[in-house]
Coordinates of C-alpha atoms in Angstrom, one line a residue:
X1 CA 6.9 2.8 -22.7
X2 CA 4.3 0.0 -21.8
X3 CA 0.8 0.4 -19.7
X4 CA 1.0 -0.4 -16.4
X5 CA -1.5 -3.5 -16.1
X6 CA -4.8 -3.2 -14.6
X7 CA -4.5 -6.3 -12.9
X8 CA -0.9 -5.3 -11.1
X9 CA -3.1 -2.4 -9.6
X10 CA -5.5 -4.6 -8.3
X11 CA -2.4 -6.8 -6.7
X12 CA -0.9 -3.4 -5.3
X13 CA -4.2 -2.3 -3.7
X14 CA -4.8 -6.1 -2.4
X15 CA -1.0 -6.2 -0.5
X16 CA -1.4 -2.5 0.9
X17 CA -5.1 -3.5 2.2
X18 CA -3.7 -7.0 3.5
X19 CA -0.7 -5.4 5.0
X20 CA -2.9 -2.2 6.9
X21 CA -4.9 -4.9 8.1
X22 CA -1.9 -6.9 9.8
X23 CA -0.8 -3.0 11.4
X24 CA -3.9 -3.4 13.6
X25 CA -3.2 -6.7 15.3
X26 CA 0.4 -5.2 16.6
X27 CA 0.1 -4.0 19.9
X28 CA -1.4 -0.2 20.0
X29 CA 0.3 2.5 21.8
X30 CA -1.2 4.9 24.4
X31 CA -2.4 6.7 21.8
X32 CA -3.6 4.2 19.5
X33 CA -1.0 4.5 17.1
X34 CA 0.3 1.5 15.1
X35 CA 3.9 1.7 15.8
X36 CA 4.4 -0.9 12.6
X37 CA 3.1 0.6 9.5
X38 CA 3.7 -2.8 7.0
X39 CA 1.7 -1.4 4.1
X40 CA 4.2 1.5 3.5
X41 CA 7.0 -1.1 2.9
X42 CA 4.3 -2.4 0.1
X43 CA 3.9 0.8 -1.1
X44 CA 8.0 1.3 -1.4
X45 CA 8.2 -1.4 -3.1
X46 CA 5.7 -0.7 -5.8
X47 CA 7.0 2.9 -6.1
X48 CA 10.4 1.6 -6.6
X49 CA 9.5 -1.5 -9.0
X50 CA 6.7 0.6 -11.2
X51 CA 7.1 4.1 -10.4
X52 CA 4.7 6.4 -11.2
X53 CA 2.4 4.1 -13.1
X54 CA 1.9 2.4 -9.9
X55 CA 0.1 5.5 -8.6
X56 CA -2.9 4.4 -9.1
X57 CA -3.1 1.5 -7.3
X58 CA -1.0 3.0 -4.5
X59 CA -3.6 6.0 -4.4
X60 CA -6.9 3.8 -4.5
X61 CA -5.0 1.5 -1.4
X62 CA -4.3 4.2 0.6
X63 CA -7.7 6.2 0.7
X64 CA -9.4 2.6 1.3
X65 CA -7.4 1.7 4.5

């Protein structure tokens, strides 16, 4: 089985960052809910691509957003 590559991490973590950042500038509910999450269509698509070696990246995007 090969490594994961560092540097696909880093792209992971970059797109789930970018794409959190885009959920802000949707309109807010009440509540101040995003009702657009577009980072966890990044992270589906790195789970489904990589699987668990994407982990990682996935884990180190989501605790930073």
């Amino acid at each position: 089985m090969q490594a994961f590559p560092w540097g696909a991490n880093a792209l992971v973590v970059g797109a789930y960052l970018v794409a959190a950042q885009l959920a802000w500038l949707t309109p807010m509910r009440a509540d101040g809910i995003a009702p657009i999450w577009p980072a966890a269509g990044v992270a589906l698509a790195a789970a489904l691509i990589w699987g668990r070696r994407a982990s990682p990246g996935l884990l180190l995007g989501i605790f930073t957003a």
